[in-house]
JSON list of C-alpha atoms in Angstrom, two decimals:
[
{"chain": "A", "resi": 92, "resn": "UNK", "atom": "CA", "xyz": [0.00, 0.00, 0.00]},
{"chain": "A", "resi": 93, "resn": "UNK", "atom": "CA", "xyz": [1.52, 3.69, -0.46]},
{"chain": "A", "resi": 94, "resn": "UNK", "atom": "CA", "xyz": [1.89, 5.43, 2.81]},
{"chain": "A", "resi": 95, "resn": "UNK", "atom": "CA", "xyz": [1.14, 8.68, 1.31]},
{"chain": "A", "resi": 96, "resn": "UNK", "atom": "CA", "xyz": [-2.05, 9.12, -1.17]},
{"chain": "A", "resi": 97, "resn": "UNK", "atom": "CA", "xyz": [-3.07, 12.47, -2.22]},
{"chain": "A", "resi": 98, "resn": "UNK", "atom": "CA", "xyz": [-6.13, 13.49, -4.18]},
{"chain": "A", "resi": 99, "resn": "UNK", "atom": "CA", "xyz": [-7.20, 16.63, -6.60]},
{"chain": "A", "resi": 100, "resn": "UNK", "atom": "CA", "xyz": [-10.68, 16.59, -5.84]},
{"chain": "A", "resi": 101, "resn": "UNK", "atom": "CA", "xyz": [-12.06, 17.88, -9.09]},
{"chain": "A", "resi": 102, "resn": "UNK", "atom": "CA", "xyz": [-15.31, 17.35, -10.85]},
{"chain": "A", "resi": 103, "resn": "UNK", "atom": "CA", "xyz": [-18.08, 18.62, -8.04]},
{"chain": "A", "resi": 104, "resn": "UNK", "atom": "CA", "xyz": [-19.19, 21.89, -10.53]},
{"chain": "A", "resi": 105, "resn": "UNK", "atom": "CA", "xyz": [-19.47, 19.47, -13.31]},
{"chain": "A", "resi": 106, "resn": "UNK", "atom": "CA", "xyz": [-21.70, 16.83, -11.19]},
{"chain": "A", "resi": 107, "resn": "UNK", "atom": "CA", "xyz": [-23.95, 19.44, -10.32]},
{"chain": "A", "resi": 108, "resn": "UNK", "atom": "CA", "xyz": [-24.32, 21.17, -14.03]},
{"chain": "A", "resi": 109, "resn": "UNK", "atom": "CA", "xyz": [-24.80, 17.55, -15.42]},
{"chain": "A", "resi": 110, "resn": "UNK", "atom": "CA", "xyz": [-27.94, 17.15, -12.72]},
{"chain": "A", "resi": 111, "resn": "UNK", "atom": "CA", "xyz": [-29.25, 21.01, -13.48]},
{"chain": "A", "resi": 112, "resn": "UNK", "atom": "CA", "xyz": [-28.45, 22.01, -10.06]},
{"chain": "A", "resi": 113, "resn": "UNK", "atom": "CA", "xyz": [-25.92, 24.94, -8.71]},
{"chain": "A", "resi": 114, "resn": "UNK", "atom": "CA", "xyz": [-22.32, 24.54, -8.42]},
{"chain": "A", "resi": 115, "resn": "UNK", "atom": "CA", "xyz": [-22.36, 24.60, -4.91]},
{"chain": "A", "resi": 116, "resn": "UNK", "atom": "CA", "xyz": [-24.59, 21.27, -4.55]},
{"chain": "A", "resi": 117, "resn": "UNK", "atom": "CA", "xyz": [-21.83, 19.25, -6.42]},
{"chain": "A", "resi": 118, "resn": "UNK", "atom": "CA", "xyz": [-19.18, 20.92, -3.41]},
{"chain": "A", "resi": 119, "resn": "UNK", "atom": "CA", "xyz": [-21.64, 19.67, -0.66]},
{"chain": "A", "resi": 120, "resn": "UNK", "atom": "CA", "xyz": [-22.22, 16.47, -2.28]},
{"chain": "A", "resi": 121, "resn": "UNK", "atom": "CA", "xyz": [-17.84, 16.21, -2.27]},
{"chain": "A", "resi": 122, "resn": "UNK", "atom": "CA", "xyz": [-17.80, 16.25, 1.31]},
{"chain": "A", "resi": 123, "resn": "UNK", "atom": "CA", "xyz": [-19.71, 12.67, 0.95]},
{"chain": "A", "resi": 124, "resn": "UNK", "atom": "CA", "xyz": [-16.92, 11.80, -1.10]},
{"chain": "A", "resi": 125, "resn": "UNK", "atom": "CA", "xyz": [-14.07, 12.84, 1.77]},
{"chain": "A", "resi": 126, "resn": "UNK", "atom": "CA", "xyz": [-16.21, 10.65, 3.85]},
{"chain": "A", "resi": 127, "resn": "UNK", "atom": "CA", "xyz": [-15.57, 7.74, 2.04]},
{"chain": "A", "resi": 128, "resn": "UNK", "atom": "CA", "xyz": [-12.12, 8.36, 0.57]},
{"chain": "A", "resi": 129, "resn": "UNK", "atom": "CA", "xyz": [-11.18, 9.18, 4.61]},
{"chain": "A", "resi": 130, "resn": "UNK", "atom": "CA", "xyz": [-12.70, 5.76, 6.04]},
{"chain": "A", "resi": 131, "resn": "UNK", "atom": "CA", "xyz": [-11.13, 3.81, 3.05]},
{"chain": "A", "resi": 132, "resn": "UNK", "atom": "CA", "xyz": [-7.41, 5.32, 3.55]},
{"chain": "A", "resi": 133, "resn": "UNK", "atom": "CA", "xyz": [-7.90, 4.31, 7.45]},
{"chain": "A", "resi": 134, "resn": "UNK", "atom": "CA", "xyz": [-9.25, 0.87, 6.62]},
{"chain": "A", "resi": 135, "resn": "UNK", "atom": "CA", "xyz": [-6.23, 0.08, 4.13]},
{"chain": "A", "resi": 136, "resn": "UNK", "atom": "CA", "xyz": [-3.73, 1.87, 6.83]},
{"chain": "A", "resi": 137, "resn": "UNK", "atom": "CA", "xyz": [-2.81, 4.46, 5.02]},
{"chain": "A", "resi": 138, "resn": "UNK", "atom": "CA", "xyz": [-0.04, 6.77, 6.74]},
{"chain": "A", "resi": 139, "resn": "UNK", "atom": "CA", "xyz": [-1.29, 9.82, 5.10]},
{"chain": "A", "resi": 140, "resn": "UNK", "atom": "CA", "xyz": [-4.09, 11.10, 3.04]},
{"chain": "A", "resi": 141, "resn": "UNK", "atom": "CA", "xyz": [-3.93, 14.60, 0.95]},
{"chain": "A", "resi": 142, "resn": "UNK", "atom": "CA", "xyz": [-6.93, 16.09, -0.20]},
{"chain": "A", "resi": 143, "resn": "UNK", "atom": "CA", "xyz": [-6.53, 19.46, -2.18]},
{"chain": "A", "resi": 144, "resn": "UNK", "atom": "CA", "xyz": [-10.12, 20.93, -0.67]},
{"chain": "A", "resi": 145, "resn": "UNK", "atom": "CA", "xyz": [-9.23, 24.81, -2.22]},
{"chain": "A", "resi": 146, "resn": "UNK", "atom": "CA", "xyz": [-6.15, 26.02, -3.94]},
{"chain": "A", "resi": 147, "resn": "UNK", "atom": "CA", "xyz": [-4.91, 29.85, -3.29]},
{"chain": "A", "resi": 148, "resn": "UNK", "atom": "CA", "xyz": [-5.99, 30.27, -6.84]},
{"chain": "A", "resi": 149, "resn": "UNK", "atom": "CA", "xyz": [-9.40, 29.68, -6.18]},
{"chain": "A", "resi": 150, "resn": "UNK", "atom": "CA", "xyz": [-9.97, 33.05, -4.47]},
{"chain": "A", "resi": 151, "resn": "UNK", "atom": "CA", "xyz": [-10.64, 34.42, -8.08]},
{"chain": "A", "resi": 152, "resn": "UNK", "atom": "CA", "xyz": [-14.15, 32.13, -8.73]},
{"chain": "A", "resi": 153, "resn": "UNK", "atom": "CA", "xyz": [-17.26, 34.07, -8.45]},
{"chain": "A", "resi": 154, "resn": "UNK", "atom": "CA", "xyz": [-17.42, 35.81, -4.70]},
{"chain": "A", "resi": 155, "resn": "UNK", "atom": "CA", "xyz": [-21.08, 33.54, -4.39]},
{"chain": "A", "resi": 156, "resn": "UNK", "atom": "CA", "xyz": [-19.25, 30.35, -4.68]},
{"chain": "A", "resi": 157, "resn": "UNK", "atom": "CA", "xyz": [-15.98, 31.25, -2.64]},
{"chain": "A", "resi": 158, "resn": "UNK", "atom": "CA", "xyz": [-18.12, 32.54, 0.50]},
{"chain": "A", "resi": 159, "resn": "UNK", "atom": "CA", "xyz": [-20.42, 29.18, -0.33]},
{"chain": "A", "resi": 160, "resn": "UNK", "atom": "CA", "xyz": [-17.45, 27.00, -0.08]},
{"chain": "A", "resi": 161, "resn": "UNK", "atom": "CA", "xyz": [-16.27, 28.79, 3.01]},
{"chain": "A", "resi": 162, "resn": "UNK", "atom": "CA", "xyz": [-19.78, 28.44, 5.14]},
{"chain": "A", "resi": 163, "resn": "UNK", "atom": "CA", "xyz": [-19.07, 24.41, 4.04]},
{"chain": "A", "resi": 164, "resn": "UNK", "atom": "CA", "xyz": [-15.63, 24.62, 5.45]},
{"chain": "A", "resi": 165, "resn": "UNK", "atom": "CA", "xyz": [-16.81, 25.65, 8.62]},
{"chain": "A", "resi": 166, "resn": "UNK", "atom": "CA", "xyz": [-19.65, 23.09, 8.47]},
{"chain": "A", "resi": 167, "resn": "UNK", "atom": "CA", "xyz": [-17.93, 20.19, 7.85]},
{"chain": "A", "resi": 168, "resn": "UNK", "atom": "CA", "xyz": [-15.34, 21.29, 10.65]},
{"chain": "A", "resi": 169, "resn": "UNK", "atom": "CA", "xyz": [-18.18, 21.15, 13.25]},
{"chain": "A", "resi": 170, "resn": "UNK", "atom": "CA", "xyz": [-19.96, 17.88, 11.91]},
{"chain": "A", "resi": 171, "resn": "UNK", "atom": "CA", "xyz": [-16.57, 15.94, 11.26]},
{"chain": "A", "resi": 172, "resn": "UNK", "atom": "CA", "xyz": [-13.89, 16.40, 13.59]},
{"chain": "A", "resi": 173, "resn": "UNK", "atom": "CA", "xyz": [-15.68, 15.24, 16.31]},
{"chain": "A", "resi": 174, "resn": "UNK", "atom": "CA", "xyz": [-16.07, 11.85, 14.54]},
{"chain": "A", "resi": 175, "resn": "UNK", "atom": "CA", "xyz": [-12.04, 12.17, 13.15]},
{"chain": "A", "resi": 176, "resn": "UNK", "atom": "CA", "xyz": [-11.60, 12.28, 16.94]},
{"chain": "A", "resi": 177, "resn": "UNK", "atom": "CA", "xyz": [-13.54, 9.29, 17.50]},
{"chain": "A", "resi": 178, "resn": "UNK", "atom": "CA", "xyz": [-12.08, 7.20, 14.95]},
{"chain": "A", "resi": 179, "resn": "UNK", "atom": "CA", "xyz": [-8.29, 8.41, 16.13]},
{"chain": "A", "resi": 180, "resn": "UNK", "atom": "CA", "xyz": [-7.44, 10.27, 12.78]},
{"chain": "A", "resi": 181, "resn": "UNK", "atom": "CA", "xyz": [-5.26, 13.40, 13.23]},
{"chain": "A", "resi": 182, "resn": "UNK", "atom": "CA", "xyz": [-6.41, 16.18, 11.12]},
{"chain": "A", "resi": 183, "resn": "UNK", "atom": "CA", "xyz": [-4.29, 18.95, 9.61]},
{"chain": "A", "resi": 184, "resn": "UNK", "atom": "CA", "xyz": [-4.95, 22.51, 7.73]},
{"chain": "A", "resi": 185, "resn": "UNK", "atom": "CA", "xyz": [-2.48, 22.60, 4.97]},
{"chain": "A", "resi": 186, "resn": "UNK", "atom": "CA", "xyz": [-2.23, 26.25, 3.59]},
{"chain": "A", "resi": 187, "resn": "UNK", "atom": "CA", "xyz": [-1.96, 29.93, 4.25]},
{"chain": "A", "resi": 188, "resn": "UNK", "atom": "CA", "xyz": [-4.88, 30.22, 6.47]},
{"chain": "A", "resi": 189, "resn": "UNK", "atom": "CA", "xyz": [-4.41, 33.70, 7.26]},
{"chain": "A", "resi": 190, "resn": "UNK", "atom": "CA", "xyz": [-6.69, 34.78, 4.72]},
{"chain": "A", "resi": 191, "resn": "UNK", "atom": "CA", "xyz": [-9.73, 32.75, 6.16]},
{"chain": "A", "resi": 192, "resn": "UNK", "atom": "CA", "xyz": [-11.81, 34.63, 8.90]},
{"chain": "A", "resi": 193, "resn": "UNK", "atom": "CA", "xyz": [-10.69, 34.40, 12.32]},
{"chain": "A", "resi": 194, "resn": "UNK", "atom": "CA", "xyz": [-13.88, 32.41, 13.22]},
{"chain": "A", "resi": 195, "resn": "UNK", "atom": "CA", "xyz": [-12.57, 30.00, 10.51]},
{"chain": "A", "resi": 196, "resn": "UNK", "atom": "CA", "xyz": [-9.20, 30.43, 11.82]},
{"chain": "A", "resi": 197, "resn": "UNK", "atom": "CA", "xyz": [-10.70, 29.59, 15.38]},
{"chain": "A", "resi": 198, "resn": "UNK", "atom": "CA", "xyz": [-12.17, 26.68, 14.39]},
{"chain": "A", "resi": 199, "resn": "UNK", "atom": "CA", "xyz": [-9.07, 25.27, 12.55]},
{"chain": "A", "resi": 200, "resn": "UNK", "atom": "CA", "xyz": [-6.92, 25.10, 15.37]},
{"chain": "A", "resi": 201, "resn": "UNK", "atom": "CA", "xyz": [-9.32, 23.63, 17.95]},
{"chain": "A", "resi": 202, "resn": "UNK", "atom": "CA", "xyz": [-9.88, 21.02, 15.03]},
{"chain": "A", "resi": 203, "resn": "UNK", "atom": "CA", "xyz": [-5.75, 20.26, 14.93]},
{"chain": "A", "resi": 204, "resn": "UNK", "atom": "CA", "xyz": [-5.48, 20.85, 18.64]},
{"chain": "A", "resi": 205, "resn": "UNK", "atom": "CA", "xyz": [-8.24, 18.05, 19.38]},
{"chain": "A", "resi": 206, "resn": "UNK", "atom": "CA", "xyz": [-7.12, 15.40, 17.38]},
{"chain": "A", "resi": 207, "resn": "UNK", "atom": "CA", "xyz": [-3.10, 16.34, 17.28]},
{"chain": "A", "resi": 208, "resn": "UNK", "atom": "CA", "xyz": [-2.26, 13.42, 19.41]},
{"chain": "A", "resi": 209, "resn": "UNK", "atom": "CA", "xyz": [-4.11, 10.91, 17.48]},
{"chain": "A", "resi": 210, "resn": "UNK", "atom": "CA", "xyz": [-1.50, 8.16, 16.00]},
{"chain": "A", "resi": 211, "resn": "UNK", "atom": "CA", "xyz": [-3.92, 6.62, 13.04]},
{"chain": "A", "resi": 212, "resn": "UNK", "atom": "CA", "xyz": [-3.85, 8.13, 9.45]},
{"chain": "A", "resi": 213, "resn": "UNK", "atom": "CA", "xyz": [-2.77, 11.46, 8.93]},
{"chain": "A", "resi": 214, "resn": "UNK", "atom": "CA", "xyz": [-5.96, 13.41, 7.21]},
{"chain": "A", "resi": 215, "resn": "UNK", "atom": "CA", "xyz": [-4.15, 16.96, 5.02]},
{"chain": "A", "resi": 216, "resn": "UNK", "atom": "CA", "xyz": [-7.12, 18.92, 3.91]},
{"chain": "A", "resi": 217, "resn": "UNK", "atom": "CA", "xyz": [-5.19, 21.65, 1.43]},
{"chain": "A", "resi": 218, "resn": "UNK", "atom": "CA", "xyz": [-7.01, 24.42, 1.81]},
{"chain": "A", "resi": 219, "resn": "UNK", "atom": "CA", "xyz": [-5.37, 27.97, 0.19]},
{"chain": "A", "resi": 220, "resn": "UNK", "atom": "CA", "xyz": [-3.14, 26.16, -0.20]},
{"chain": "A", "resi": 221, "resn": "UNK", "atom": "CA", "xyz": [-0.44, 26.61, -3.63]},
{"chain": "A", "resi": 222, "resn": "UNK", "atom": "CA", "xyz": [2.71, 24.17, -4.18]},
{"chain": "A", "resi": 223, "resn": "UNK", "atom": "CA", "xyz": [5.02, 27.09, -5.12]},
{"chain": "A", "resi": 224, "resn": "UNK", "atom": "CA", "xyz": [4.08, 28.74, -2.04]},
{"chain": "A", "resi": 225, "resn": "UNK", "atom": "CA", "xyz": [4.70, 25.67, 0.21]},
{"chain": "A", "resi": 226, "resn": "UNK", "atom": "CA", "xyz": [8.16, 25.82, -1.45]},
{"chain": "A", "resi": 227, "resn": "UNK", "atom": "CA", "xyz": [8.80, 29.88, -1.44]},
{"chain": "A", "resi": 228, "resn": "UNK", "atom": "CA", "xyz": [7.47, 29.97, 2.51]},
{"chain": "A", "resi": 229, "resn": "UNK", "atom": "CA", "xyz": [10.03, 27.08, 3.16]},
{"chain": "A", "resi": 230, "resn": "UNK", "atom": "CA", "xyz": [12.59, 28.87, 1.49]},
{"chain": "A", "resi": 231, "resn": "UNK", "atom": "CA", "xyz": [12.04, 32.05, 3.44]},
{"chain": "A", "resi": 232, "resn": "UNK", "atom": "CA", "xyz": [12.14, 30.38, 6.99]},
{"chain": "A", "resi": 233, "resn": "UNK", "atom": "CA", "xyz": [15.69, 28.69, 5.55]},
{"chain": "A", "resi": 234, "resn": "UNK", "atom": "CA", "xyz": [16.59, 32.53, 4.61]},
{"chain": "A", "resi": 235, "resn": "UNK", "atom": "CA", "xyz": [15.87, 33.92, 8.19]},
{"chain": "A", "resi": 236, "resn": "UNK", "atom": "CA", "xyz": [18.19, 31.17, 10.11]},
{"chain": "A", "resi": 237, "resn": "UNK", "atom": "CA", "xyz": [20.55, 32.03, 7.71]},
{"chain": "A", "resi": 238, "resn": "UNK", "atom": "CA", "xyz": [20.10, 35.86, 8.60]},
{"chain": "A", "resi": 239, "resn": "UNK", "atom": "CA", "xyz": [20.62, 35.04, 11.86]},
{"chain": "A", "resi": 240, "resn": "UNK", "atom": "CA", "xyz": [23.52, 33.16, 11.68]},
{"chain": "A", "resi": 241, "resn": "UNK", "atom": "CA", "xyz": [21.94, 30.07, 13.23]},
{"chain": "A", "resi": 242, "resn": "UNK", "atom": "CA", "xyz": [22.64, 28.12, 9.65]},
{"chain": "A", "resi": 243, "resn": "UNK", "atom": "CA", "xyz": [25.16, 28.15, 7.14]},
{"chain": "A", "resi": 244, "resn": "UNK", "atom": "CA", "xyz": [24.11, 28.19, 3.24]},
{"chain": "A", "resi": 245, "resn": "UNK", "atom": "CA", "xyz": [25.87, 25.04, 2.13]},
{"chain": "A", "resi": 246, "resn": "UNK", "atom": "CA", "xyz": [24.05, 23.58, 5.23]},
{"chain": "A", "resi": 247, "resn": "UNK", "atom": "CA", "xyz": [20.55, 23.60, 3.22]},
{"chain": "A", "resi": 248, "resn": "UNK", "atom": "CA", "xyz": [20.04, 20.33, 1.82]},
{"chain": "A", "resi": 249, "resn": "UNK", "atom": "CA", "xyz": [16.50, 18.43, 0.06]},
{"chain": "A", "resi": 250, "resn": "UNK", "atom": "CA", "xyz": [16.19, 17.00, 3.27]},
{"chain": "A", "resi": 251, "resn": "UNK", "atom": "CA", "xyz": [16.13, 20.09, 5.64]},
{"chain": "A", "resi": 252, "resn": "UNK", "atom": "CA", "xyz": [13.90, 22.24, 2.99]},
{"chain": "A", "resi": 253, "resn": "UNK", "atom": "CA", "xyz": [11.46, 19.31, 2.78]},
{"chain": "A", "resi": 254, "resn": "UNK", "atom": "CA", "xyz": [11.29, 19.28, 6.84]},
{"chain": "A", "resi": 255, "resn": "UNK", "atom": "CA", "xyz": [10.14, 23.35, 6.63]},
{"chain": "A", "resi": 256, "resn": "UNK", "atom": "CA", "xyz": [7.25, 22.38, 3.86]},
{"chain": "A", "resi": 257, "resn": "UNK", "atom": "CA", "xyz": [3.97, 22.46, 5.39]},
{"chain": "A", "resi": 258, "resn": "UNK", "atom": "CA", "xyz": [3.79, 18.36, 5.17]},
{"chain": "A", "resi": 259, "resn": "UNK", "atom": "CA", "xyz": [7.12, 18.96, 7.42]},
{"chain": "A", "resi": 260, "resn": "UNK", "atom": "CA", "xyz": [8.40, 14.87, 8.26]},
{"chain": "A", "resi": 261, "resn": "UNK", "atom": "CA", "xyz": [5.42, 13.30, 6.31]},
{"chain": "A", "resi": 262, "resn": "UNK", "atom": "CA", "xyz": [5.95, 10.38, 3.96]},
{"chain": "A", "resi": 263, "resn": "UNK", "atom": "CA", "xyz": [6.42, 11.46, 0.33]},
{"chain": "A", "resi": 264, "resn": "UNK", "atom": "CA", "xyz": [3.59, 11.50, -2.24]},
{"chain": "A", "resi": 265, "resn": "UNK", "atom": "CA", "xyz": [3.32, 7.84, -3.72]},
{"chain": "A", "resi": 266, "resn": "UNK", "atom": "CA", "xyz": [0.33, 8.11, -5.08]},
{"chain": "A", "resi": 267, "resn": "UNK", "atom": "CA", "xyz": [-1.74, 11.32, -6.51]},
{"chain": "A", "resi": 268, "resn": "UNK", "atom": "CA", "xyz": [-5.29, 10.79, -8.03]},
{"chain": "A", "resi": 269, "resn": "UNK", "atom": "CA", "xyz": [-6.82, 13.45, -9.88]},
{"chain": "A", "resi": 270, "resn": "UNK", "atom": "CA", "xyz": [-10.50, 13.01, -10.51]},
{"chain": "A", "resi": 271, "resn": "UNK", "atom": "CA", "xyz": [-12.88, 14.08, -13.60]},
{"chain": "A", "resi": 272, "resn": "UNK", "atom": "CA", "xyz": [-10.44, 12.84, -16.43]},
{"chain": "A", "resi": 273, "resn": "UNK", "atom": "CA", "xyz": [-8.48, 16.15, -16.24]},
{"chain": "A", "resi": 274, "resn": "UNK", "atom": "CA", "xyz": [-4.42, 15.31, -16.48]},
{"chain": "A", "resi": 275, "resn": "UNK", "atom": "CA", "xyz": [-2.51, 18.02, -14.53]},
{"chain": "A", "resi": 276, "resn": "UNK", "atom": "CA", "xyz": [-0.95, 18.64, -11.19]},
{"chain": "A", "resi": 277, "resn": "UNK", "atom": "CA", "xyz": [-2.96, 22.08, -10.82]},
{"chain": "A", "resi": 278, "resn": "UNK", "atom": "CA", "xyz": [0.41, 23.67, -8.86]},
{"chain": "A", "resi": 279, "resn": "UNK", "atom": "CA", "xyz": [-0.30, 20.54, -5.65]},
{"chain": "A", "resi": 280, "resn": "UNK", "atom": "CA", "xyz": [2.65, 19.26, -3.51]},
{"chain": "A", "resi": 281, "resn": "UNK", "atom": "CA", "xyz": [4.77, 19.84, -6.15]},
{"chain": "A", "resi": 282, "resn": "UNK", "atom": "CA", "xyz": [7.87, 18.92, -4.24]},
{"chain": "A", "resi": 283, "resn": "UNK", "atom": "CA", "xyz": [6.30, 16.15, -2.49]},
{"chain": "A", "resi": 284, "resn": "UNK", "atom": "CA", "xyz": [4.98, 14.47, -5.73]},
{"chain": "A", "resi": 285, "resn": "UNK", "atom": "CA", "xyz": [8.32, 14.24, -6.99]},
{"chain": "A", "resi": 286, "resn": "UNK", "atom": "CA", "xyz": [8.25, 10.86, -8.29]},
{"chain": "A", "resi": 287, "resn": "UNK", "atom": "CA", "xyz": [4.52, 10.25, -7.26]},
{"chain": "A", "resi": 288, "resn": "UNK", "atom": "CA", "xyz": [2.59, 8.02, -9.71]},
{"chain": "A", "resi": 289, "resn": "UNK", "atom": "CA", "xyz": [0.09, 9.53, -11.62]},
{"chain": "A", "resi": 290, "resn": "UNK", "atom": "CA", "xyz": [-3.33, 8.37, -11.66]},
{"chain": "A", "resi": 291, "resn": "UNK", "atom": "CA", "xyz": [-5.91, 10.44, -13.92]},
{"chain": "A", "resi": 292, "resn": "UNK", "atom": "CA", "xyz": [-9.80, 8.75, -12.63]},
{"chain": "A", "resi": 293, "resn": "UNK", "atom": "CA", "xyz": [-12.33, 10.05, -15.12]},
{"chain": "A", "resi": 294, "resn": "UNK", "atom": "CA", "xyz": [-14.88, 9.86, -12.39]},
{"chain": "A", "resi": 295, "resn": "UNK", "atom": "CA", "xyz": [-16.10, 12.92, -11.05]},
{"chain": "A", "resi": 296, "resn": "UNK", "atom": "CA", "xyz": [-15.64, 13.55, -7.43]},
{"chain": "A", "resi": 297, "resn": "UNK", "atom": "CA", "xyz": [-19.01, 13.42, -6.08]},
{"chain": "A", "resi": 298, "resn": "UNK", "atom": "CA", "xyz": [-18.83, 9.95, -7.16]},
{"chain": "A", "resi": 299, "resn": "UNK", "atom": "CA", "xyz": [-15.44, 8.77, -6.23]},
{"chain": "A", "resi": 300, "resn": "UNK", "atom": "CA", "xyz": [-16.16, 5.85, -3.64]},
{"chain": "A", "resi": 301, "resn": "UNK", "atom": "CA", "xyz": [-14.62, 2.80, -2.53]},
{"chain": "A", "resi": 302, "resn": "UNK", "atom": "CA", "xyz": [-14.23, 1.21, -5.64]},
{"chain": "A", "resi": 303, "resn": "UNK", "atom": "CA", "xyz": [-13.03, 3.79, -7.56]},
{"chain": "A", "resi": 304, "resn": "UNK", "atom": "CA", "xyz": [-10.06, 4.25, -4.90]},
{"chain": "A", "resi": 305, "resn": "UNK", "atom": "CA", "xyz": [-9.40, 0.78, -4.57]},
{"chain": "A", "resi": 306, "resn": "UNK", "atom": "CA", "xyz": [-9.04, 0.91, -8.69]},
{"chain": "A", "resi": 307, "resn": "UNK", "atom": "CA", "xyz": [-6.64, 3.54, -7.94]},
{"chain": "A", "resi": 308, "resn": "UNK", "atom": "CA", "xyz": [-4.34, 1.54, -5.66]},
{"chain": "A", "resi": 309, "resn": "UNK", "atom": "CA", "xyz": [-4.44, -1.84, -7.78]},
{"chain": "A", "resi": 310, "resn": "UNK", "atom": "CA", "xyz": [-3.23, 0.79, -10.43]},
{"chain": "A", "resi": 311, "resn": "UNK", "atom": "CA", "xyz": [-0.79, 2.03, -8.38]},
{"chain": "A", "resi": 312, "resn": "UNK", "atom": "CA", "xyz": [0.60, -1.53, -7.68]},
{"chain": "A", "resi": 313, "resn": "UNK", "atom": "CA", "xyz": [1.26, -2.68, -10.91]},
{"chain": "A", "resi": 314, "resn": "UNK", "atom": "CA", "xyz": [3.67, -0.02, -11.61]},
{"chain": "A", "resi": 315, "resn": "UNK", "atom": "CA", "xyz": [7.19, 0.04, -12.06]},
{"chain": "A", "resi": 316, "resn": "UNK", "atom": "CA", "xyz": [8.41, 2.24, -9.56]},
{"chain": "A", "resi": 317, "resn": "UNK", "atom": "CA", "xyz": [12.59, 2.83, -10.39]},
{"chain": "A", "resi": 318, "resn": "UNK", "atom": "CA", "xyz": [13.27, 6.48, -8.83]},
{"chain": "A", "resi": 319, "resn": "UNK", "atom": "CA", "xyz": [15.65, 7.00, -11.37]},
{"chain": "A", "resi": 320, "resn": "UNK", "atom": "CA", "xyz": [17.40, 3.86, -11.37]},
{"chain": "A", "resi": 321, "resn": "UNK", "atom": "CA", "xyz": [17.10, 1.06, -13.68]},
{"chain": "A", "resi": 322, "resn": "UNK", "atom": "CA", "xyz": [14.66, -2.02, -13.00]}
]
């Protein structure tokens, strides 16, 4: 099994268009989605799960459907973590939260606080969240111990920047699933998905289940996985 799985969840808009309903339906029927994607990652024991929930780029979709999205943040915070809790799954906020509201903000670290001592999978929910600023923010806190004389610049290694990226000592990406049958990375863990296998599901996410992951991983075992080297 890959210790690390991460997941574009991409498709709810066209769900809901497909049914005649607004965009914001196909986000709320998503957060069924997490519910199974969650309980299947803990059932299969894996280390880590990913999910990409809203990148920083998404601030610029219509101010309805941002503020929508939002008010189903903070929703799914009160209904879920309890049970996350429950089920001993630690949950973290990946992302530049300081653009949320500070009720948001609130809620977000009682959610990590609660369940930060919980040793089953590790649940990432990306959320403003940008690869290129996971890297750049990493950089910059390398920059200021260098300022300060508390690190040398031939001292910075892969190793040390990866341990400053928001996924700090987590597994790397083994496995990243992108759902509605669109093929790019969409700027996610870009230097944790490194040498990630690719897996492009042409279901959309509202509909990704059980079997559809479990498709996924049988994928994901029959590859060839050389990190550069030869078979």
């Amino acid at each position: 099994m890959p210790q690390h799985v991460a997941i574009i969840m991409d498709g709810n808009g066209r769900w809901a268009k497909e049914k005649g309903k607004l965009r914001l339906v196909g986000h709320k029927n998503g957060v069924q989605a997490v519910r199974k994607a969650v309980t299947f990652a803990a059932q299969h024991h894996i280390r880590s799960l990913t999910l990409y929930a809203f990148s920083s780029e998404n601030w610029s979709r219509p101010e309805s459907e941002v503020s929508g999205l939002m008010d189903l943040f903070m929703l799914a915070l009160n209904r879920e973590v309890g049970k996350l809790h429950k089920n001993n799954i630690k949950l973290r906020i990946l992302g530049d939260i300081g653009q949320f509201s500070r009720s948001l903000q609130a809620k977000i670290s009682e959610a990590e606080a609660l369940t930060a001592e919980n040793s089953g999978l590790i649940l990432n929910i990306a959320a403003n969240y940008g690869g290129q600023w996971d890297i750049v923010q990493a950089a910059q806190a390398l920059a200021k111990q260098v300022k300060c004389g508390q690190l040398q610049p031939d001292q910075i290694t892969p190793a040390l920047l990866q341990q400053h990226l928001v996924t700090e000592r987590q597994a790397p990406v083994d496995l990243l699933i992108r759902t509605s049958g669109e093929q790019r990375i969409s700027n996610f863990l870009l230097w944790q998905a490194a040498y990630a296998e690719f897996y492009f599901s042409p279901v959309l996410w509202p509909d990704f289940d059980e079997h559809a992951f479990a498709e996924a991983i049988i994928a994901f075992q029959a590859r060839d996985r050389r990190f550069g080297a030869t078979d």
